[in-house]
mmCIF file of N, CA, C and O in Angstrom:
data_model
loop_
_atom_site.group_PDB
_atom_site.id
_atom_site.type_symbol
_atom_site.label_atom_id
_atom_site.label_comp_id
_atom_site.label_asym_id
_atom_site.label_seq_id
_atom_site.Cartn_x
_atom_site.Cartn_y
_atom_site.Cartn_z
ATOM 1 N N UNK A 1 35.431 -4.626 9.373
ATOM 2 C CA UNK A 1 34.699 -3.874 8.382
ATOM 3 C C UNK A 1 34.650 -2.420 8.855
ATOM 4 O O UNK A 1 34.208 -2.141 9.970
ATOM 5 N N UNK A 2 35.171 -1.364 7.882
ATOM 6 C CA UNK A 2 35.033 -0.109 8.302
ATOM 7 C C UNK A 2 33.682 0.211 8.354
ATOM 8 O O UNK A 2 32.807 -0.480 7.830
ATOM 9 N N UNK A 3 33.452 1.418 9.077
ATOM 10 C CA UNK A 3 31.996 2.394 9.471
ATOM 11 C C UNK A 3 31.516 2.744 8.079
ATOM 12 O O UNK A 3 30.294 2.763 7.935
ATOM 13 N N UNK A 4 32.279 3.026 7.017
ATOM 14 C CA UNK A 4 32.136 3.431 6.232
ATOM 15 C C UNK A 4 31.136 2.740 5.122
ATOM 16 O O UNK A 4 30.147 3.219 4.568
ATOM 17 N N UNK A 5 31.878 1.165 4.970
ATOM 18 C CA UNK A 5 31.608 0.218 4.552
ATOM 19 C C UNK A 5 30.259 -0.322 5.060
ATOM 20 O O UNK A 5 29.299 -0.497 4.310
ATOM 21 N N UNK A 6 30.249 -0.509 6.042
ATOM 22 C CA UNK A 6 29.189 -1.042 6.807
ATOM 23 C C UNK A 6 27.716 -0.129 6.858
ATOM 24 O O UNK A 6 26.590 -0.626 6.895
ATOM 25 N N UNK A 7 28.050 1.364 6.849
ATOM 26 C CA UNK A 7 26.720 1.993 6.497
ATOM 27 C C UNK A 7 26.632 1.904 4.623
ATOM 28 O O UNK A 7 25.460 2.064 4.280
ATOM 29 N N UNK A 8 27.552 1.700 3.445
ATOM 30 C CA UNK A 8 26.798 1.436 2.235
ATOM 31 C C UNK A 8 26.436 0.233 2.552
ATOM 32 O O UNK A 8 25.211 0.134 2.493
ATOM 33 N N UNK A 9 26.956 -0.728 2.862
ATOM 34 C CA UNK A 9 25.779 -2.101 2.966
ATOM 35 C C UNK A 9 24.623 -1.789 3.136
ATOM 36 O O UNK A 9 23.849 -1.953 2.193
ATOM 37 N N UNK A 10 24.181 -1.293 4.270
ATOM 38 C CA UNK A 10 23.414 -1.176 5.112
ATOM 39 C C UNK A 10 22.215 -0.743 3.921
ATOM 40 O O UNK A 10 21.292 -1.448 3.514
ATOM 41 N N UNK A 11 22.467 0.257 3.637
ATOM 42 C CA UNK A 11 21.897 1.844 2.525
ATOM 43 C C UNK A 11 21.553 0.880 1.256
ATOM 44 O O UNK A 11 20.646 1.126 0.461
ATOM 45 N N UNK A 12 22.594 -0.493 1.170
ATOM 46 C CA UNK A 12 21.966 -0.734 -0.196
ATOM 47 C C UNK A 12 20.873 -2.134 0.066
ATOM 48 O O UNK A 12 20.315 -2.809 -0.799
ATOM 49 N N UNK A 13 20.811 -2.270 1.494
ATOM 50 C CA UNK A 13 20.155 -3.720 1.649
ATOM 51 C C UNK A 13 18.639 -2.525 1.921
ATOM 52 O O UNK A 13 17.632 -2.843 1.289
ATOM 53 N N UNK A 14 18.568 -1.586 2.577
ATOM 54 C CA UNK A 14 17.095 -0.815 2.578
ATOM 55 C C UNK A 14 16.906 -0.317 1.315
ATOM 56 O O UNK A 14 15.841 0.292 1.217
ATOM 57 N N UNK A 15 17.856 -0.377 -0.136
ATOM 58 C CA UNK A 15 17.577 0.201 -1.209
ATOM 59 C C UNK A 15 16.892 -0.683 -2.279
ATOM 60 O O UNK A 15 16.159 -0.308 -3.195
ATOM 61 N N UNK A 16 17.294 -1.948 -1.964
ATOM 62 C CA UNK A 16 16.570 -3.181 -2.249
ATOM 63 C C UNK A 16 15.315 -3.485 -1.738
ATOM 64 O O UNK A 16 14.419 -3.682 -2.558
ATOM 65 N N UNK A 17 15.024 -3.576 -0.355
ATOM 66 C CA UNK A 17 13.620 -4.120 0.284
ATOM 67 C C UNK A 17 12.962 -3.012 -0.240
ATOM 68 O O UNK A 17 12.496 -3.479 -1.279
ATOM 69 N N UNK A 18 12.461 -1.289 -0.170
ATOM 70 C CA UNK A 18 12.502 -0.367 -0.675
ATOM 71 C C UNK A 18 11.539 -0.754 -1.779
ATOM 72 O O UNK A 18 10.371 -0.531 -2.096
ATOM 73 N N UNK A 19 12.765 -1.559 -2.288
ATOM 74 C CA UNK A 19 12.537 -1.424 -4.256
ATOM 75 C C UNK A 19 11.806 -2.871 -4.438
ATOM 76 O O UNK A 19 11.657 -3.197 -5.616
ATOM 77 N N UNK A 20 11.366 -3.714 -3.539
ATOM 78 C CA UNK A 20 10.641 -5.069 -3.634
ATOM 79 C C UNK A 20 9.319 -4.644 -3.099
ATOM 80 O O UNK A 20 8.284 -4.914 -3.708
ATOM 81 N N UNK A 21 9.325 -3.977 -1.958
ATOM 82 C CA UNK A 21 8.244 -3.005 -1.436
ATOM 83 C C UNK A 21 7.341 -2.267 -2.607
ATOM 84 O O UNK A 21 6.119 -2.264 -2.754
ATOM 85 N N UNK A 22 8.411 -1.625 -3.408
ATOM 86 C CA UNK A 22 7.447 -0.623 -4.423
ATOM 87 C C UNK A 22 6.706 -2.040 -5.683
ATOM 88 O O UNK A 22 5.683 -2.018 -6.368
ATOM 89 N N UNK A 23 7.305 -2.634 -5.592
ATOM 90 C CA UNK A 23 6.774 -3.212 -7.196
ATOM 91 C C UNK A 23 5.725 -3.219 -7.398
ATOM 92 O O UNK A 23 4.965 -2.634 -6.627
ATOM 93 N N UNK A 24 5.326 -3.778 -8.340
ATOM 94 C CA UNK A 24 3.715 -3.954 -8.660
ATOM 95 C C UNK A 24 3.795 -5.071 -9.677
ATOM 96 O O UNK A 24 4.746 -5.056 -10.458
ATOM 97 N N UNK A 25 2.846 -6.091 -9.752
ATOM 98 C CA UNK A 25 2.221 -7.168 -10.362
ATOM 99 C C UNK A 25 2.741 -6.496 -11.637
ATOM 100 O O UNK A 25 2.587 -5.291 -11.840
ATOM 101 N N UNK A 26 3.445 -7.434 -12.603
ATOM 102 C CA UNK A 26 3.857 -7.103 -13.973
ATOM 103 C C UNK A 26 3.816 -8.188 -15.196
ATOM 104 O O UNK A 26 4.695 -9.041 -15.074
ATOM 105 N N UNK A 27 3.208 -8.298 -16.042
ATOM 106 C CA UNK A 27 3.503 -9.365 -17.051
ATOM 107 C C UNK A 27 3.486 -8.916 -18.120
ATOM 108 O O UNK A 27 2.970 -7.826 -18.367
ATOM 109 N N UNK A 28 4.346 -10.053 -19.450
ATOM 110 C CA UNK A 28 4.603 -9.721 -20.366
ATOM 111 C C UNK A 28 5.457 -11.084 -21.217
ATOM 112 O O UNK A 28 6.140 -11.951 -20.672
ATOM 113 N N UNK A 29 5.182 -10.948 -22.599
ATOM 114 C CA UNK A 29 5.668 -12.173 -23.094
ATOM 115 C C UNK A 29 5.448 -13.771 -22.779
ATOM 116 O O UNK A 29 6.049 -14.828 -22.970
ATOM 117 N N UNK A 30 4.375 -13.367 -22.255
ATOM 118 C CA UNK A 30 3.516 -14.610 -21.534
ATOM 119 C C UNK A 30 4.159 -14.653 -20.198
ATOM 120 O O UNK A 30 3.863 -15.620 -19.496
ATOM 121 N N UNK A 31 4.896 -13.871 -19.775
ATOM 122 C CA UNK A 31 5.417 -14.285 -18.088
ATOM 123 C C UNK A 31 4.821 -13.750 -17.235
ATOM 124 O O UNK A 31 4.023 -13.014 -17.815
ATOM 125 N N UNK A 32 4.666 -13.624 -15.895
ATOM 126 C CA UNK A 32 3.583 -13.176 -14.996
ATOM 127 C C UNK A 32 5.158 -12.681 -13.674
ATOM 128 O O UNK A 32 6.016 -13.535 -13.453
ATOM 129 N N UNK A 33 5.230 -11.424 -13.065
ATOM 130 C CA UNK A 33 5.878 -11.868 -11.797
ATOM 131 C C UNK A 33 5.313 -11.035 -10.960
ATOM 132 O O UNK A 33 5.235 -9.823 -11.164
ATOM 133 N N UNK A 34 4.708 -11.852 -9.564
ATOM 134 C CA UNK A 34 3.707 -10.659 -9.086
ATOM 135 C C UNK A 34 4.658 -9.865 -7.787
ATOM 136 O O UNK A 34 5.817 -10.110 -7.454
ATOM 137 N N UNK A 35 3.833 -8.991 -7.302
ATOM 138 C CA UNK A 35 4.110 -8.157 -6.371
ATOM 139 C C UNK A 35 4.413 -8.495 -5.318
ATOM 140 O O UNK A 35 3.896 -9.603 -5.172
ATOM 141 N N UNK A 36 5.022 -8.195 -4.326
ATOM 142 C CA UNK A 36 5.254 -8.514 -3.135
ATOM 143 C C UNK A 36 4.441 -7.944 -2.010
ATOM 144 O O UNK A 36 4.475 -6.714 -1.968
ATOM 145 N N UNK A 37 3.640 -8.599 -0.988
ATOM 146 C CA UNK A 37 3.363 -7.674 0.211
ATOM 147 C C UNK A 37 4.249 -7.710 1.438
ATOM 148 O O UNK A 37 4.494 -8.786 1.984
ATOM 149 N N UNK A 38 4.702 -6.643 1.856
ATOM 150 C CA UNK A 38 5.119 -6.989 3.221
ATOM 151 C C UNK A 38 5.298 -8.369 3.683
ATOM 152 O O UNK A 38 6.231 -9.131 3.428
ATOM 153 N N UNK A 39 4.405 -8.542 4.300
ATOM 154 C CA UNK A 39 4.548 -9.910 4.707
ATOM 155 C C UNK A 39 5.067 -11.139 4.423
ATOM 156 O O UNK A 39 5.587 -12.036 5.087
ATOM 157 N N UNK A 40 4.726 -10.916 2.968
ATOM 158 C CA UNK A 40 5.442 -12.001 2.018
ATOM 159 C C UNK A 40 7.375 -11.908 2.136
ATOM 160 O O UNK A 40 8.250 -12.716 2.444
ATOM 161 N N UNK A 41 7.358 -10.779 1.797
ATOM 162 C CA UNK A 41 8.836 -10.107 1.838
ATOM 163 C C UNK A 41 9.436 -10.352 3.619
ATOM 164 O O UNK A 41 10.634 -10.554 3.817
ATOM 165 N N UNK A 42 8.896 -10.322 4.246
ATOM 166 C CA UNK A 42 9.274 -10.875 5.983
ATOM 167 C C UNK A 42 9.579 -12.113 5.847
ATOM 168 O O UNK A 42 10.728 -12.493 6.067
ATOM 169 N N UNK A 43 8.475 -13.060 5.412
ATOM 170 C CA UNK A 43 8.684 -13.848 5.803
ATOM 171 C C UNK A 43 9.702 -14.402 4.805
ATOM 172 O O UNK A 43 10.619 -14.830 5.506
ATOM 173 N N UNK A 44 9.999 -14.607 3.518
ATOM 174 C CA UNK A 44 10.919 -14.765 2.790
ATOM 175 C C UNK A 44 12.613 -14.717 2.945
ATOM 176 O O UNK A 44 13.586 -15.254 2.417
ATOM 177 N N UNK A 45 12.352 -13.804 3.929
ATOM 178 C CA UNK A 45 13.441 -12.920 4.405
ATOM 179 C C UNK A 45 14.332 -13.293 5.690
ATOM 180 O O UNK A 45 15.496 -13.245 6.088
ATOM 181 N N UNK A 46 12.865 -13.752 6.139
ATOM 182 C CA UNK A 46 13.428 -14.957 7.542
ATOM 183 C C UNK A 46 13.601 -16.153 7.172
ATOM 184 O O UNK A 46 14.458 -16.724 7.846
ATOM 185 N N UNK A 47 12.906 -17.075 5.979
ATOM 186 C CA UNK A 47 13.644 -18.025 5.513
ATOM 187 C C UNK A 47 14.831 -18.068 5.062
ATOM 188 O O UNK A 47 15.472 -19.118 5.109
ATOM 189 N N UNK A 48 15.279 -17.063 4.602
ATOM 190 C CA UNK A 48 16.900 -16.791 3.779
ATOM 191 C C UNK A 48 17.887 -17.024 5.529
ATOM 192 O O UNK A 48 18.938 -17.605 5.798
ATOM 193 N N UNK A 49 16.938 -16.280 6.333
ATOM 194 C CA UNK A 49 18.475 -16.104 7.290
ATOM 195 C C UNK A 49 17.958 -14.739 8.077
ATOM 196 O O UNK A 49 17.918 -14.723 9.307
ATOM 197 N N UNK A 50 17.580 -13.639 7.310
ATOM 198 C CA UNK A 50 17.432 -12.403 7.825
ATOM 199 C C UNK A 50 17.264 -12.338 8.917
ATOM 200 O O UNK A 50 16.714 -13.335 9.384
ATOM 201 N N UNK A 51 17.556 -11.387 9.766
ATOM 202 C CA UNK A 51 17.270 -11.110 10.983
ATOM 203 C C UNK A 51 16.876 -9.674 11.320
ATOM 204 O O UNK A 51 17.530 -8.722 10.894
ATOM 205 N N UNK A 52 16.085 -9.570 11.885
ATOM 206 C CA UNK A 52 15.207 -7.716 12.164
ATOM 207 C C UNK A 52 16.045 -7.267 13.450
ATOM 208 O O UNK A 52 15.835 -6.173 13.972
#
């Protein structure tokens, strides 16, 4: 994998957590999807596989 390659990964996996980080509790059409805290998002994250 080029340097190149490997820093947009990188740029788009912190552009995601980032963007799960910002959300906020939202509903509509009778659906509910709530927010994430930190923690929640860790640990989720280490169930998938993630590694820090």
């Amino acid at each position: 994998m080029s340097a190149l390659f490997a820093a947009a990964a990188e740029a788009v996996e912190e552009a995601i957590v980032n963007a799960l980080l910002a959300a906020n509790t939202v509903s509509g059409n009778g659906h509910r999807a709530e927010g994430l805290s930190a923690e929640q998002l860790v640990t989720a994250l280490e169930k998938a596989g993630w590694r820090r």
